[in-house]
Coordinates of C-alpha atoms in Angstrom, one line a residue:
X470 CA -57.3 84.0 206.2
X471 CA -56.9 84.3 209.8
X472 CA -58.4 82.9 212.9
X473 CA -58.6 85.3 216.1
X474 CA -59.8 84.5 219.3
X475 CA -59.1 84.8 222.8
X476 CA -58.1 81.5 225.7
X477 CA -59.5 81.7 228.9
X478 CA -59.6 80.3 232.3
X479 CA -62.3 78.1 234.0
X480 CA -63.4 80.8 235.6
X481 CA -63.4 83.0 232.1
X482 CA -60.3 85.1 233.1
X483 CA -58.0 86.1 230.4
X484 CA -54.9 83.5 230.0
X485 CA -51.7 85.0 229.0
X486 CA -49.1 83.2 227.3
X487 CA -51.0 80.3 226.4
X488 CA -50.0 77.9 223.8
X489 CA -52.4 78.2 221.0
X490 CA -52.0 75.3 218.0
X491 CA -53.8 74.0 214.9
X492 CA -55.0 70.5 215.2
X493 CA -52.3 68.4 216.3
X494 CA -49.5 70.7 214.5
X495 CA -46.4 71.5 216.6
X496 CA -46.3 75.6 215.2
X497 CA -48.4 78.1 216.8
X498 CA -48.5 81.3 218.7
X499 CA -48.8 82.5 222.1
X500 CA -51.8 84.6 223.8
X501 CA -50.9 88.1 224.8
X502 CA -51.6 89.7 227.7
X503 CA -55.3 89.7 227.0
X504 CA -55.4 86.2 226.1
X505 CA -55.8 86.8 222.6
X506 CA -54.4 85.0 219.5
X507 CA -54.1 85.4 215.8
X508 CA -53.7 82.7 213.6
X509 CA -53.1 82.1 209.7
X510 CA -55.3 79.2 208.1
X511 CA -55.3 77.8 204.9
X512 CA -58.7 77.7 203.3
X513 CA -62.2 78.7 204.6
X514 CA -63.0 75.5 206.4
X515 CA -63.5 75.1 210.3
X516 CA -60.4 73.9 212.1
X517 CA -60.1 72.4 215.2
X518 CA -57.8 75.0 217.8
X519 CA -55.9 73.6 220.6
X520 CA -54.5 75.7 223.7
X521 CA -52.8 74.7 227.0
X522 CA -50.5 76.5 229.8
X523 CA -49.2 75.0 232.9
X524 CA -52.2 72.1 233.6
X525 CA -54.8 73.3 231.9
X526 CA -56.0 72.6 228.4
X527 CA -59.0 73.4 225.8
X528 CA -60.4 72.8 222.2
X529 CA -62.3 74.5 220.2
X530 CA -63.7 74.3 216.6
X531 CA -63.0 77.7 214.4
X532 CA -64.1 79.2 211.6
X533 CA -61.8 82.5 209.3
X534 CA -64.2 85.4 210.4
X535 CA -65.6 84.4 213.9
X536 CA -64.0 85.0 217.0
X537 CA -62.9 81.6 218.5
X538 CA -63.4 81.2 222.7
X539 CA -61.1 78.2 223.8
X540 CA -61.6 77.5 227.9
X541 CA -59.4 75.8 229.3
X542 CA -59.5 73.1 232.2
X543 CA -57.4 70.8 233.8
X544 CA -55.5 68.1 231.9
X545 CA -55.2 64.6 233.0
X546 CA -52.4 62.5 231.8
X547 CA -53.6 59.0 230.0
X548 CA -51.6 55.9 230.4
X549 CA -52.5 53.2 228.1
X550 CA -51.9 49.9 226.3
X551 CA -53.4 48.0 223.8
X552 CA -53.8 44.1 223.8
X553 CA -56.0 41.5 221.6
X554 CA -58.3 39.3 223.2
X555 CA -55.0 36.9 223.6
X556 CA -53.4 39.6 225.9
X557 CA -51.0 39.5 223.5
X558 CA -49.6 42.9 222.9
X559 CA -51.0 45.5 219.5
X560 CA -49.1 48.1 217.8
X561 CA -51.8 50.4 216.8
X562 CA -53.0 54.1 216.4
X563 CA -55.9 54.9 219.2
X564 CA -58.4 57.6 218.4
X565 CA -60.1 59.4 220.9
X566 CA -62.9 61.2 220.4
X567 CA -65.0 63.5 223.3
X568 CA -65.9 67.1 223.8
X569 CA -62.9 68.8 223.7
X570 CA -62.5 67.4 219.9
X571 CA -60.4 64.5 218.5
X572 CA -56.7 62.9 219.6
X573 CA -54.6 60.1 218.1
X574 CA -52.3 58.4 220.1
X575 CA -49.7 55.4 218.8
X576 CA -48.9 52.3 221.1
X577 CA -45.3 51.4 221.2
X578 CA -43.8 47.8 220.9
X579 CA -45.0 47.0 224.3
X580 CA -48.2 48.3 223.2
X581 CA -48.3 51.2 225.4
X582 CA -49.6 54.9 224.7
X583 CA -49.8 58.3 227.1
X584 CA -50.6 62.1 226.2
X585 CA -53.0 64.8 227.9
X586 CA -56.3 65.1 228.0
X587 CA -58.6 67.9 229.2
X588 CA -60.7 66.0 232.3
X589 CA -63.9 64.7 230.8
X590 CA -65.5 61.6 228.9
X591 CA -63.4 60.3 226.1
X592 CA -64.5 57.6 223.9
X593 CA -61.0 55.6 222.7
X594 CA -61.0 52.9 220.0
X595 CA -58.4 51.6 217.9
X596 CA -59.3 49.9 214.2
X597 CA -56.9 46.7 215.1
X598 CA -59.3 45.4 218.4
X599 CA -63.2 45.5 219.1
X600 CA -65.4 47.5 220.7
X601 CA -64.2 50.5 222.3
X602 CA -64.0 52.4 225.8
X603 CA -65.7 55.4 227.2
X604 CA -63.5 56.4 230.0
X605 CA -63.9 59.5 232.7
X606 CA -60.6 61.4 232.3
X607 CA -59.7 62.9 235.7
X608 CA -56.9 64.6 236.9
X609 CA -54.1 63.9 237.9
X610 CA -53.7 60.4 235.8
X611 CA -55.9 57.7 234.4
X612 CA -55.1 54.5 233.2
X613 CA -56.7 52.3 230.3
X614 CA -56.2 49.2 229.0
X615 CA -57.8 48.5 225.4
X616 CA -59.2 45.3 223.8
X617 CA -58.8 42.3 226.7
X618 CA -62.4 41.6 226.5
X619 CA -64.9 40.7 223.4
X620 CA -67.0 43.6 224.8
X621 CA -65.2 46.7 226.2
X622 CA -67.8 49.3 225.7
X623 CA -69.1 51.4 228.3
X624 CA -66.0 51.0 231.0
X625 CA -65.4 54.3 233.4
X626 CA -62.2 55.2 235.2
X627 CA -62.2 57.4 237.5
X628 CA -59.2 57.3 238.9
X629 CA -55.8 55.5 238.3
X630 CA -57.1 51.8 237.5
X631 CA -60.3 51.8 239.7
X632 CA -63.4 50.7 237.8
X633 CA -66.8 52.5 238.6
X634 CA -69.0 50.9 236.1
X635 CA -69.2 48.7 233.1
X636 CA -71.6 48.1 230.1

């Protein structure tokens, strides 16, 4: 089956030559010069859809049979690390899990992990330290730091390392 769909702007405008994947899978196809796409799936089931070009970045969820809209905004790049409540460095995978769908990112030896995210709040917890973090993703950067305290929940960034609140 495929999955069509178009990639737009902010402001709803057509994007050309946008990126358009499935999941976190490196293949994919580019919009044309109406912004739309057409992409073969394997199976009947809703898949998540990821576009970008230049800054800008979108998810959407997708179906075989109904026209996907992915809009695109602008992508913030995370900086992370993971530590225990030792400070001692973790090697672990991070999910993150907000509106524009679901990322995994994995911490290095030093415990450190970056990517993009469209701007917005993103929850991230890891399995290896507790609690977890909803941080405000803005542009151009924001920085996080995982698992220091017994109770990390509710901590927003919004802007590199500057704390606005915490729960």
């Amino acid at each position: 089956p495929m999955i069509e769909g178009e990639v737009v702007d902010p402001e709803g405008a057509p994007v050309s030559g946008a990126s358009v994947h499935l999941g976190s899978h490196a293949d994919g196809v580019r919009t044309d010069a109406r912004g739309h796409f057409k992409l073969e799936v394997y199976g009947e089931a809703g898949v998540e859809l990821r576009a970008s070009f230049g800054g800008l970045s979108g998810t959407a969820r997708a179906t075989p049979g109904t026209p996907a809209r992915i809009v695109l905004s602008p992508a913030a790049r995370v900086i992370g690390r993971i530590v225990d409540r030792q400070g001692q460095v973790v090697v672990a995978t991070v999910r993150v899990d907000g509106r524009g769908g679901e990322r995994e990112f994995r911490s290095d030896a030093q415990g450190h992990f970056s990517g993009e995210l469209p701007t917005g709040v993103w929850v991230f917890t890891s399995r290896l330290i507790d609690g977890m973090r909803a941080i405000k993703v803005r542009a151009p950067e924001t920085r996080v730091e995982l698992g220091r305290s017994a109770s990390s929940c509710g901590l927003t960034v919004e802007a590199p390392g500057r704390r606005l609140a915490a729960g």
